[in-house]
Amino acid sequence: MENHDSFVLHGNIIYTPDKNKFISLKDGWMVVEKGKIISVSAEKPASAAGLPIKDCKGKLIMPGFADLHLHAPQFIQIGMGMDYKLLDWLDGYTFKEEPKFADPDYARQIYPIFVDEMTACGTTSSAIFATIHKESTDILCDILAQKGVRAYVGKVNMDTNSAPALTEETAKSLQDTEAFIEKWQNHPLVRPIITPRFVPSVTADMMTGLGKLAEKYQVPVQSHLSENPGEIQLVKELFPQDKYYMSVYDRFGLFGQTPTLMAHCIHLSAEEIAIMAGKNVYAVHCPASNLNLTSGLMPLRKLLDAGVKVVMGSDIGGGHTLYMPHEIVRAIEISKIRSIEHPEEKALRLSEAFYLATKAGGEFFGQTGSLETGYSADFLITDVPDFQQGRTVEEQLQYFIYHGTAQDIREVYVNGLSVKN
Ligand SMILES: [Zn+2]
């Protein structure tokens, strides 16, 4: 059964084809052929004939999670410095930790542990910031590729306002980035993404070069946007000619000219939200991080209502866990807090939050993140305790999202292949 990419699963199936509803089947059937989902049905379909059956009776089968913003090197500083806000936390912790990845042996020591944990948490697709170091970033990509999970990985660019050990020479940074793109652009699972850290750490020359690379190779972009009032003020001082924070990225071809992920997007005016909605830019909501660094309460409902594409991220080490159900619950909690002060911002329902962390995020990688016909067979099998067996499948999922842990995730598949140790 292991690593057989054509088979039939029989168990409790649940997914969100759209954000407003779950589809669930008790003792349903899911046919997987050559790594793709062929069908999900209540009765055993004719197409199941001749395929091995994987008995998942009494367990949940759901799409794998998509974590669209996280920093792999910060895995080792999770939980540290949480008394700080963003800019002091970066100076006090992150900018002291990331230089360690100049040593490839250190990357070889840390990154496998990170990738194993992310996969064990049920994340099958991710968009990852590495560090400025090309060799360590290649090592991270090798580990992800070997594991068989789907990821966009960015060699981070920083050439100003950074610790000396993290300040690159602009031309060299661009050369390294181009070499990294050329090495990984055709890999089936692990792909490059242009990754200026955020506006304060990159010069206009760097952004000009990165915008050209995004266009030349048609690769996506990821960065941070409007996370913290101090950061926004700093951007205003650095680029006074640009109307908004996002205008800086846009001017250099780094804001939706190719698909773009912007983490946080907390402090945005109605006009900025409208601009975003008109572009191929995804807002990555990172609720745990936003609380830990006292960054703010993202007006998620406003962004959704305006038509902005919203996805979810763990943002470790601003966030403190790679386990995406934690982020699903935090997103709902933050939206409920906002709805108390702003009744017009309706709180997020579980189906919506689950959709953001599966199908909405999976879309960035193609047809992944749902259990619909034609989608990649990226899914999880989780335990359901005996005392919850009498519940509906939707209730079993509710229990798992709120009370489950990574230990309840028994198996993780990408393209129909087992990826969990
Ligand atoms: Zn981040």
CSV table of C-alpha atoms and ligand atoms in Angstrom, one decimal:
chain,number,residue,atom,x,y,z
A,1,MET,CA,0.0,0.0,0.0
A,2,GLU,CA,2.8,2.4,0.9
A,3,ASN,CA,3.8,4.7,-1.9
A,4,HIS,CA,1.4,3.1,-4.3
A,5,ASP,CA,0.0,6.0,-6.2
A,6,SER,CA,-3.2,4.3,-7.5
A,7,PHE,CA,-5.6,3.1,-4.9
A,8,VAL,CA,-9.0,3.5,-3.3
A,9,LEU,CA,-9.6,5.0,0.2
A,10,HIS,CA,-12.6,4.0,2.2
A,11,GLY,CA,-13.4,6.3,5.2
A,12,ASN,CA,-14.9,9.6,6.4
A,13,ILE,CA,-14.2,12.2,3.7
A,14,ILE,CA,-14.5,15.9,4.1
A,15,TYR,CA,-13.4,19.0,2.0
A,16,THR,CA,-14.6,22.5,1.0
A,17,PRO,CA,-15.2,23.0,-2.7
A,18,ASP,CA,-16.2,26.6,-1.9
A,19,LYS,CA,-15.8,28.5,1.3
A,20,ASN,CA,-19.4,28.4,2.3
A,21,LYS,CA,-19.8,24.6,2.8
A,22,PHE,CA,-18.3,21.4,3.6
A,23,ILE,CA,-18.9,18.3,1.5
A,24,SER,CA,-18.7,15.2,3.8
A,25,LEU,CA,-19.3,11.5,3.3
A,26,LYS,CA,-19.4,9.0,6.1
A,27,ASP,CA,-17.8,5.7,4.9
A,28,GLY,CA,-17.2,7.3,1.5
A,29,TRP,CA,-14.9,6.2,-1.4
A,30,MET,CA,-12.1,8.2,-2.9
A,31,VAL,CA,-10.3,6.8,-6.0
A,32,VAL,CA,-6.7,7.9,-6.6
A,33,GLU,CA,-5.0,7.1,-9.9
A,34,LYS,CA,-1.4,8.2,-10.8
A,35,GLY,CA,-1.4,10.8,-8.0
A,36,LYS,CA,-4.7,12.5,-9.0
A,37,ILE,CA,-8.2,12.2,-7.4
A,38,ILE,CA,-10.5,10.5,-9.9
A,39,SER,CA,-13.7,10.5,-7.8
A,40,VAL,CA,-15.2,10.9,-4.4
A,41,SER,CA,-18.5,9.0,-3.9
A,42,ALA,CA,-20.9,7.5,-1.4
A,43,GLU,CA,-21.0,4.2,-3.1
A,44,LYS,CA,-18.0,2.2,-4.3
A,45,PRO,CA,-17.6,3.2,-7.9
A,46,ALA,CA,-16.9,0.9,-10.9
A,47,SER,CA,-13.5,2.7,-11.4
A,48,ALA,CA,-12.3,1.2,-8.1
A,49,ALA,CA,-12.3,-2.3,-9.6
A,50,GLY,CA,-8.8,-3.9,-9.5
A,51,LEU,CA,-7.3,-1.1,-7.3
A,52,PRO,CA,-6.0,-1.9,-3.8
A,53,ILE,CA,-8.3,-0.6,-1.1
A,54,LYS,CA,-7.0,1.3,1.8
A,55,ASP,CA,-9.3,0.9,4.7
A,56,CYS,CA,-9.7,4.1,6.7
A,57,LYS,CA,-12.9,3.3,8.4
A,58,GLY,CA,-13.6,5.5,11.3
A,59,LYS,CA,-10.8,7.9,10.3
A,60,LEU,CA,-11.0,11.3,8.6
A,61,ILE,CA,-9.7,11.9,5.1
A,62,MET,CA,-9.2,15.7,4.3
A,63,PRO,CA,-7.0,17.8,2.0
A,64,GLY,CA,-3.5,18.6,3.1
A,65,PHE,CA,-2.9,22.1,4.5
A,66,ALA,CA,-1.3,25.0,2.6
A,67,ASP,CA,1.0,27.2,4.7
A,68,LEU,CA,1.8,30.2,2.5
A,69,HIS,CA,4.1,32.2,4.8
A,70,LEU,CA,6.8,30.9,7.0
A,71,HIS,CA,10.5,31.3,7.7
A,72,ALA,CA,12.4,28.0,7.8
A,73,PRO,CA,15.5,29.4,9.7
A,74,GLN,CA,13.2,30.8,12.4
A,75,PHE,CA,12.2,27.2,13.3
A,76,ILE,CA,14.9,27.3,16.0
A,77,GLN,CA,13.7,30.5,17.6
A,78,ILE,CA,10.0,29.7,18.0
A,79,GLY,CA,8.6,31.2,21.1
A,80,MET,CA,11.6,33.4,21.8
A,81,GLY,CA,11.4,37.2,22.2
A,82,MET,CA,7.6,37.3,22.1
A,83,ASP,CA,7.7,40.3,24.5
A,84,TYR,CA,9.0,42.4,21.6
A,85,LYS,CA,7.2,44.0,18.6
A,86,LEU,CA,8.3,43.4,15.0
A,87,LEU,CA,11.3,45.7,14.5
A,88,ASP,CA,12.9,45.1,17.9
A,89,TRP,CA,12.2,41.3,17.6
A,90,LEU,CA,13.9,41.2,14.2
A,91,ASP,CA,16.9,43.1,15.6
A,92,GLY,CA,16.9,41.2,19.0
A,93,TYR,CA,16.4,37.7,17.7
A,94,THR,CA,15.9,36.9,14.0
A,95,PHE,CA,18.9,39.0,12.7
A,96,LYS,CA,21.1,37.1,15.1
A,97,GLU,CA,19.8,33.7,14.2
A,98,GLU,CA,19.7,33.9,10.4
A,99,PRO,CA,23.5,34.5,9.9
A,100,LYS,CA,24.1,31.0,11.3
A,101,PHE,CA,22.8,29.6,8.0
A,102,ALA,CA,26.0,30.9,6.3
A,103,ASP,CA,27.3,27.6,7.4
A,104,PRO,CA,25.9,24.8,5.2
A,105,ASP,CA,26.5,22.2,7.9
A,106,TYR,CA,24.2,24.1,10.2
A,107,ALA,CA,21.5,24.1,7.4
A,108,ARG,CA,22.0,20.4,7.0
A,109,GLN,CA,21.5,20.0,10.8
A,110,ILE,CA,18.4,22.2,11.2
A,111,TYR,CA,16.4,22.0,7.9
A,112,PRO,CA,15.6,18.3,8.0
A,113,ILE,CA,14.1,18.6,11.4
A,114,PHE,CA,12.0,21.6,10.2
A,115,VAL,CA,10.8,19.7,7.1
A,116,ASP,CA,9.9,16.6,9.1
A,117,GLU,CA,7.9,18.6,11.6
A,118,MET,CA,6.1,20.7,8.9
A,119,THR,CA,5.0,17.5,7.1
A,120,ALA,CA,4.0,15.7,10.3
A,121,CYS,CA,1.7,18.7,10.9
A,122,GLY,CA,-0.1,17.9,7.7
A,123,THR,CA,1.2,20.8,5.5
A,124,THR,CA,1.6,19.5,2.0
A,125,SER,CA,2.1,22.9,0.2
A,126,SER,CA,4.1,25.8,1.5
A,127,ALA,CA,5.8,29.1,0.6
A,128,ILE,CA,9.0,29.4,2.6
A,129,PHE,CA,11.5,32.2,3.3
A,130,ALA,CA,15.0,30.7,3.7
A,131,THR,CA,17.9,33.2,4.3
A,132,ILE,CA,20.2,35.3,2.1
A,133,HIS,CA,22.5,32.3,1.8
A,134,LYS,CA,22.3,30.5,-1.6
A,135,GLU,CA,24.0,27.3,-0.5
A,136,SER,CA,21.8,26.8,2.6
A,137,THR,CA,18.7,27.6,0.5
A,138,ASP,CA,19.7,24.9,-2.0
A,139,ILE,CA,20.0,22.5,0.9
A,140,LEU,CA,16.5,23.3,2.1
A,141,CYS,CA,15.2,22.7,-1.4
A,142,ASP,CA,17.0,19.4,-1.7
A,143,ILE,CA,15.5,18.2,1.6
A,144,LEU,CA,11.9,19.3,0.6
A,145,ALA,CA,12.3,17.6,-2.8
A,146,GLN,CA,13.6,14.4,-1.2
A,147,LYS,CA,10.7,14.5,1.2
A,148,GLY,CA,8.3,14.9,-1.8
A,149,VAL,CA,6.3,17.9,-0.6
A,150,ARG,CA,5.2,20.8,-2.6
A,151,ALA,CA,6.9,24.1,-1.9
A,152,TYR,CA,7.9,27.5,-3.1
A,153,VAL,CA,11.2,28.5,-1.6
A,154,GLY,CA,12.8,32.0,-1.6
A,155,LYS,CA,16.5,32.9,-1.3
A,156,VAL,CA,15.9,36.1,0.8
A,157,ASN,CA,17.3,39.4,-0.6
A,158,MET,CA,18.5,42.1,1.8
A,159,ASP,CA,21.0,44.9,1.0
A,160,THR,CA,20.2,47.7,3.4
A,161,ASN,CA,19.1,48.6,6.9
A,162,SER,CA,20.1,45.1,8.1
A,163,ALA,CA,22.6,43.6,10.4
A,164,PRO,CA,26.1,43.6,8.8
A,165,ALA,CA,26.1,39.8,8.6
A,166,LEU,CA,22.8,39.9,6.6
A,167,THR,CA,23.6,42.7,4.3
A,168,GLU,CA,24.3,41.6,0.8
A,169,GLU,CA,26.1,43.3,-2.1
A,170,THR,CA,23.3,44.1,-4.5
A,171,ALA,CA,24.8,42.7,-7.7
A,172,LYS,CA,25.9,39.5,-6.0
A,173,SER,CA,22.5,39.0,-4.4
A,174,LEU,CA,20.8,39.3,-7.8
A,175,GLN,CA,23.3,36.9,-9.4
A,176,ASP,CA,22.7,34.3,-6.6
A,177,THR,CA,19.0,34.7,-7.0
A,178,GLU,CA,19.1,34.2,-10.8
A,179,ALA,CA,21.3,31.1,-10.3
A,180,PHE,CA,18.8,29.8,-7.7
A,181,ILE,CA,15.9,30.3,-10.1
A,182,GLU,CA,17.7,28.6,-12.9
A,183,LYS,CA,18.5,25.6,-10.7
A,184,TRP,CA,14.9,25.0,-9.4
A,185,GLN,CA,12.5,26.5,-12.0
A,186,ASN,CA,11.6,23.2,-13.6
A,187,HIS,CA,11.4,21.0,-10.5
A,188,PRO,CA,8.0,19.3,-10.3
A,189,LEU,CA,7.5,20.1,-6.6
A,190,VAL,CA,10.0,22.6,-5.3
A,191,ARG,CA,10.1,25.9,-7.1
A,192,PRO,CA,11.8,29.3,-6.7
A,193,ILE,CA,10.0,32.4,-5.6
A,194,ILE,CA,11.4,35.9,-5.5
A,195,THR,CA,11.8,37.0,-1.9
A,196,PRO,CA,12.7,40.6,-1.0
A,197,ARG,CA,12.5,40.4,2.8
A,198,PHE,CA,10.4,43.6,3.0
A,199,VAL,CA,10.7,47.1,1.7
A,200,PRO,CA,12.9,48.4,4.5
A,201,SER,CA,15.6,45.8,3.8
A,202,VAL,CA,16.0,46.3,0.1
A,203,THR,CA,17.2,49.2,-2.1
A,204,ALA,CA,15.5,50.5,-5.2
A,205,ASP,CA,18.3,48.9,-7.2
A,206,MET,CA,17.6,45.5,-5.6
A,207,MET,CA,13.9,45.8,-6.3
A,208,THR,CA,14.5,46.9,-9.9
A,209,GLY,CA,16.7,43.8,-10.4
A,210,LEU,CA,14.2,41.5,-8.7
A,211,GLY,CA,11.3,42.8,-10.7
A,212,LYS,CA,13.2,42.1,-13.9
A,213,LEU,CA,14.0,38.5,-12.7
A,214,ALA,CA,10.3,37.9,-11.9
A,215,GLU,CA,9.4,39.0,-15.4
A,216,LYS,CA,12.2,37.2,-17.2
A,217,TYR,CA,11.6,33.8,-15.6
A,218,GLN,CA,7.8,34.3,-14.8
A,219,VAL,CA,8.3,33.3,-11.2
A,220,PRO,CA,6.1,34.4,-8.3
A,221,VAL,CA,7.0,36.9,-5.6
A,222,GLN,CA,6.6,36.8,-1.8
A,223,SER,CA,7.2,39.5,0.8
A,224,HIS,CA,5.6,41.3,3.8
A,225,LEU,CA,3.1,44.2,3.7
A,226,SER,CA,1.7,46.5,6.4
A,227,GLU,CA,2.3,44.3,9.4
A,228,ASN,CA,3.2,46.9,12.0
A,229,PRO,CA,2.7,50.7,12.3
A,230,GLY,CA,6.5,51.3,12.9
A,231,GLU,CA,7.3,49.4,9.8
A,232,ILE,CA,4.8,51.3,7.7
A,233,GLN,CA,6.2,54.6,9.0
A,234,LEU,CA,9.7,53.4,8.1
A,235,VAL,CA,8.6,52.6,4.5
A,236,LYS,CA,7.1,56.1,4.3
A,237,GLU,CA,10.4,57.7,5.3
A,238,LEU,CA,12.4,55.5,2.9
A,239,PHE,CA,10.2,55.9,-0.1
A,240,PRO,CA,8.4,59.3,0.4
A,241,GLN,CA,7.4,59.5,-3.3
A,242,ASP,CA,5.2,56.4,-3.1
A,243,LYS,CA,1.6,56.9,-2.0
A,244,TYR,CA,1.3,53.6,-0.2
A,245,TYR,CA,3.6,50.8,1.2
A,246,MET,CA,2.2,48.5,-1.6
A,247,SER,CA,3.0,51.2,-4.2
A,248,VAL,CA,6.7,50.6,-3.7
A,249,TYR,CA,6.5,46.9,-4.6
A,250,ASP,CA,4.2,47.8,-7.5
A,251,ARG,CA,6.5,50.3,-9.0
A,252,PHE,CA,9.3,47.7,-9.2
A,253,GLY,CA,7.1,44.9,-10.7
A,254,LEU,CA,6.7,43.0,-7.4
A,255,PHE,CA,3.0,43.3,-6.8
A,256,GLY,CA,0.9,41.0,-8.9
A,257,GLN,CA,2.8,41.3,-12.2
A,258,THR,CA,3.5,37.6,-11.4
A,259,PRO,CA,1.4,35.8,-8.7
A,260,THR,CA,2.4,37.5,-5.4
A,261,LEU,CA,2.0,36.5,-1.7
A,262,MET,CA,2.0,39.4,0.7
A,263,ALA,CA,2.1,38.4,4.4
A,264,HIS,CA,0.0,40.1,7.0
A,265,CYS,CA,-1.8,43.0,5.2
A,266,ILE,CA,-3.2,44.3,8.6
A,267,HIS,CA,-3.2,48.0,8.4
A,268,LEU,CA,-4.7,48.9,5.0
A,269,SER,CA,-7.0,51.7,4.0
A,270,ALA,CA,-10.2,50.9,1.9
A,271,GLU,CA,-8.3,52.3,-1.2
A,272,GLU,CA,-5.4,49.9,-0.6
A,273,ILE,CA,-7.7,47.0,-0.2
A,274,ALA,CA,-9.4,47.9,-3.4
A,275,ILE,CA,-6.0,48.1,-5.2
A,276,MET,CA,-5.1,44.7,-3.9
A,277,ALA,CA,-8.4,43.2,-5.0
A,278,GLY,CA,-7.6,44.2,-8.6
A,279,LYS,CA,-4.3,42.5,-8.7
A,280,ASN,CA,-2.9,39.0,-8.7
A,281,VAL,CA,-1.9,39.4,-5.1
A,282,TYR,CA,-2.7,37.1,-2.2
A,283,ALA,CA,-3.0,38.4,1.3
A,284,VAL,CA,-1.5,35.8,3.7
A,285,HIS,CA,-3.2,35.9,7.0
A,286,CYS,CA,-0.9,34.9,9.9
A,287,PRO,CA,-3.1,35.2,13.0
A,288,ALA,CA,-0.8,33.7,15.6
A,289,SER,CA,2.1,35.9,14.5
A,290,ASN,CA,-0.1,39.0,14.5
A,291,LEU,CA,-1.0,38.3,18.1
A,292,ASN,CA,2.4,37.3,19.3
A,293,LEU,CA,4.1,40.4,18.0
A,294,THR,CA,1.1,42.6,18.9
A,295,SER,CA,1.0,43.6,15.2
A,296,GLY,CA,-2.8,44.0,15.0
A,297,LEU,CA,-6.1,42.3,14.2
A,298,MET,CA,-6.3,41.8,10.4
A,299,PRO,CA,-9.7,42.9,9.0
A,300,LEU,CA,-10.1,39.6,7.2
A,301,ARG,CA,-13.8,40.0,6.4
A,302,LYS,CA,-13.2,43.4,4.8
A,303,LEU,CA,-10.6,41.9,2.5
A,304,LEU,CA,-12.8,38.9,1.6
A,305,ASP,CA,-15.8,41.2,0.9
A,306,ALA,CA,-13.6,43.4,-1.3
A,307,GLY,CA,-12.6,40.4,-3.4
A,308,VAL,CA,-9.0,40.1,-2.2
A,309,LYS,CA,-7.6,36.5,-2.4
A,310,VAL,CA,-6.8,35.5,1.2
A,311,VAL,CA,-4.7,32.5,2.3
A,312,MET,CA,-3.2,31.4,5.6
A,313,GLY,CA,0.3,31.2,7.0
A,314,SER,CA,2.0,30.0,10.2
A,315,ASP,CA,4.7,32.7,10.0
A,316,ILE,CA,7.1,30.8,12.3
A,317,GLY,CA,8.9,32.2,14.3
A,318,GLY,CA,6.5,35.2,14.6
A,319,GLY,CA,4.0,32.4,14.8
A,320,HIS,CA,4.7,29.6,17.2
A,321,THR,CA,3.5,26.4,15.5
A,322,LEU,CA,3.6,24.8,12.1
A,323,TYR,CA,0.3,23.1,12.9
A,324,MET,CA,-2.2,24.8,10.6
A,325,PRO,CA,-5.4,23.9,12.5
A,326,HIS,CA,-4.0,26.2,15.2
A,327,GLU,CA,-4.0,29.0,12.6
A,328,ILE,CA,-7.5,28.1,11.5
A,329,VAL,CA,-8.8,28.5,15.1
A,330,ARG,CA,-6.8,31.8,15.6
A,331,ALA,CA,-8.2,33.2,12.4
A,332,ILE,CA,-11.7,32.5,13.6
A,333,GLU,CA,-11.0,33.9,17.1
A,334,ILE,CA,-9.5,37.2,15.7
A,335,SER,CA,-12.4,37.6,13.3
A,336,LYS,CA,-14.8,37.2,16.3
A,337,ILE,CA,-12.9,39.8,18.3
A,338,ARG,CA,-13.1,42.2,15.3
A,339,SER,CA,-16.8,41.5,15.0
A,340,ILE,CA,-17.4,42.6,18.5
A,341,GLU,CA,-16.1,46.1,17.8
A,342,HIS,CA,-17.2,46.1,14.1
A,343,PRO,CA,-20.6,44.3,13.8
A,344,GLU,CA,-20.5,44.7,10.0
A,345,GLU,CA,-17.4,42.5,9.8
A,346,LYS,CA,-19.1,39.1,10.2
A,347,ALA,CA,-17.0,36.5,12.0
A,348,LEU,CA,-15.4,33.8,10.0
A,349,ARG,CA,-17.1,30.4,9.9
A,350,LEU,CA,-15.2,27.1,10.2
A,351,SER,CA,-15.8,26.2,6.6
A,352,GLU,CA,-14.4,29.5,5.4
A,353,ALA,CA,-11.3,29.2,7.6
A,354,PHE,CA,-10.7,25.6,6.5
A,355,TYR,CA,-11.1,26.6,2.9
A,356,LEU,CA,-8.5,29.4,3.3
A,357,ALA,CA,-6.0,26.9,4.7
A,358,THR,CA,-6.7,24.2,2.1
A,359,LYS,CA,-8.2,25.0,-1.3
A,360,ALA,CA,-7.6,28.8,-1.4
A,361,GLY,CA,-3.9,28.3,-0.5
A,362,GLY,CA,-3.6,25.2,-2.6
A,363,GLU,CA,-4.6,27.2,-5.7
A,364,PHE,CA,-1.3,29.0,-5.6
A,365,PHE,CA,0.3,25.6,-6.6
A,366,GLY,CA,-2.3,24.6,-9.2
A,367,GLN,CA,-5.1,22.1,-8.6
A,368,THR,CA,-4.3,21.2,-5.0
A,369,GLY,CA,-6.0,21.6,-1.6
A,370,SER,CA,-9.4,20.0,-2.4
A,371,LEU,CA,-10.6,16.5,-2.9
A,372,GLU,CA,-12.4,17.2,-6.2
A,373,THR,CA,-11.9,15.3,-9.4
A,374,GLY,CA,-8.7,16.2,-11.2
A,375,TYR,CA,-7.0,17.6,-8.0
A,376,SER,CA,-3.6,16.3,-6.9
A,377,ALA,CA,-4.0,13.6,-4.3
A,378,ASP,CA,-2.6,15.7,-1.5
A,379,PHE,CA,-4.5,14.6,1.6
A,380,LEU,CA,-4.3,13.6,5.3
A,381,ILE,CA,-5.7,10.6,7.2
A,382,THR,CA,-6.4,11.5,10.9
A,383,ASP,CA,-7.6,9.4,13.8
A,384,VAL,CA,-11.1,10.0,15.3
A,385,PRO,CA,-11.4,8.8,19.0
A,386,ASP,CA,-13.9,6.0,19.7
A,387,PHE,CA,-16.1,8.3,21.7
A,388,GLN,CA,-16.6,10.6,18.7
A,389,GLN,CA,-17.5,7.8,16.2
A,390,GLY,CA,-21.2,8.4,16.5
A,391,ARG,CA,-20.9,12.1,15.4
A,392,THR,CA,-21.4,13.5,11.9
A,393,VAL,CA,-18.2,13.8,9.8
A,394,GLU,CA,-18.5,17.6,10.1
A,395,GLU,CA,-18.6,17.3,13.9
A,396,GLN,CA,-15.6,15.0,13.8
A,397,LEU,CA,-13.7,17.6,11.8
A,398,GLN,CA,-14.7,20.4,14.2
A,399,TYR,CA,-13.3,18.3,17.1
A,400,PHE,CA,-10.1,17.6,15.2
A,401,ILE,CA,-9.5,21.3,14.2
A,402,TYR,CA,-10.1,22.6,17.8
A,403,HIS,CA,-8.8,19.7,19.9
A,404,GLY,CA,-6.6,17.6,17.6
A,405,THR,CA,-2.8,17.6,17.5
A,406,ALA,CA,-0.2,16.6,15.0
A,407,GLN,CA,-0.2,13.2,16.7
A,408,ASP,CA,-3.7,12.6,15.4
A,409,ILE,CA,-2.4,12.9,11.8
A,410,ARG,CA,-1.6,9.3,10.9
A,411,GLU,CA,-0.7,9.7,7.2
A,412,VAL,CA,0.2,12.5,4.8
A,413,TYR,CA,0.1,12.1,1.0
A,414,VAL,CA,1.3,14.3,-1.8
A,415,ASN,CA,0.5,13.3,-5.4
A,416,GLY,CA,-0.8,10.0,-3.9
A,417,LEU,CA,2.6,9.2,-2.3
A,418,SER,CA,3.1,8.9,1.4
A,419,VAL,CA,5.4,11.6,2.7
A,420,LYS,CA,5.2,11.3,6.5
A,421,ASN,CA,7.9,9.3,8.3
B,1,ZN,ZN,7.2,36.7,7.9
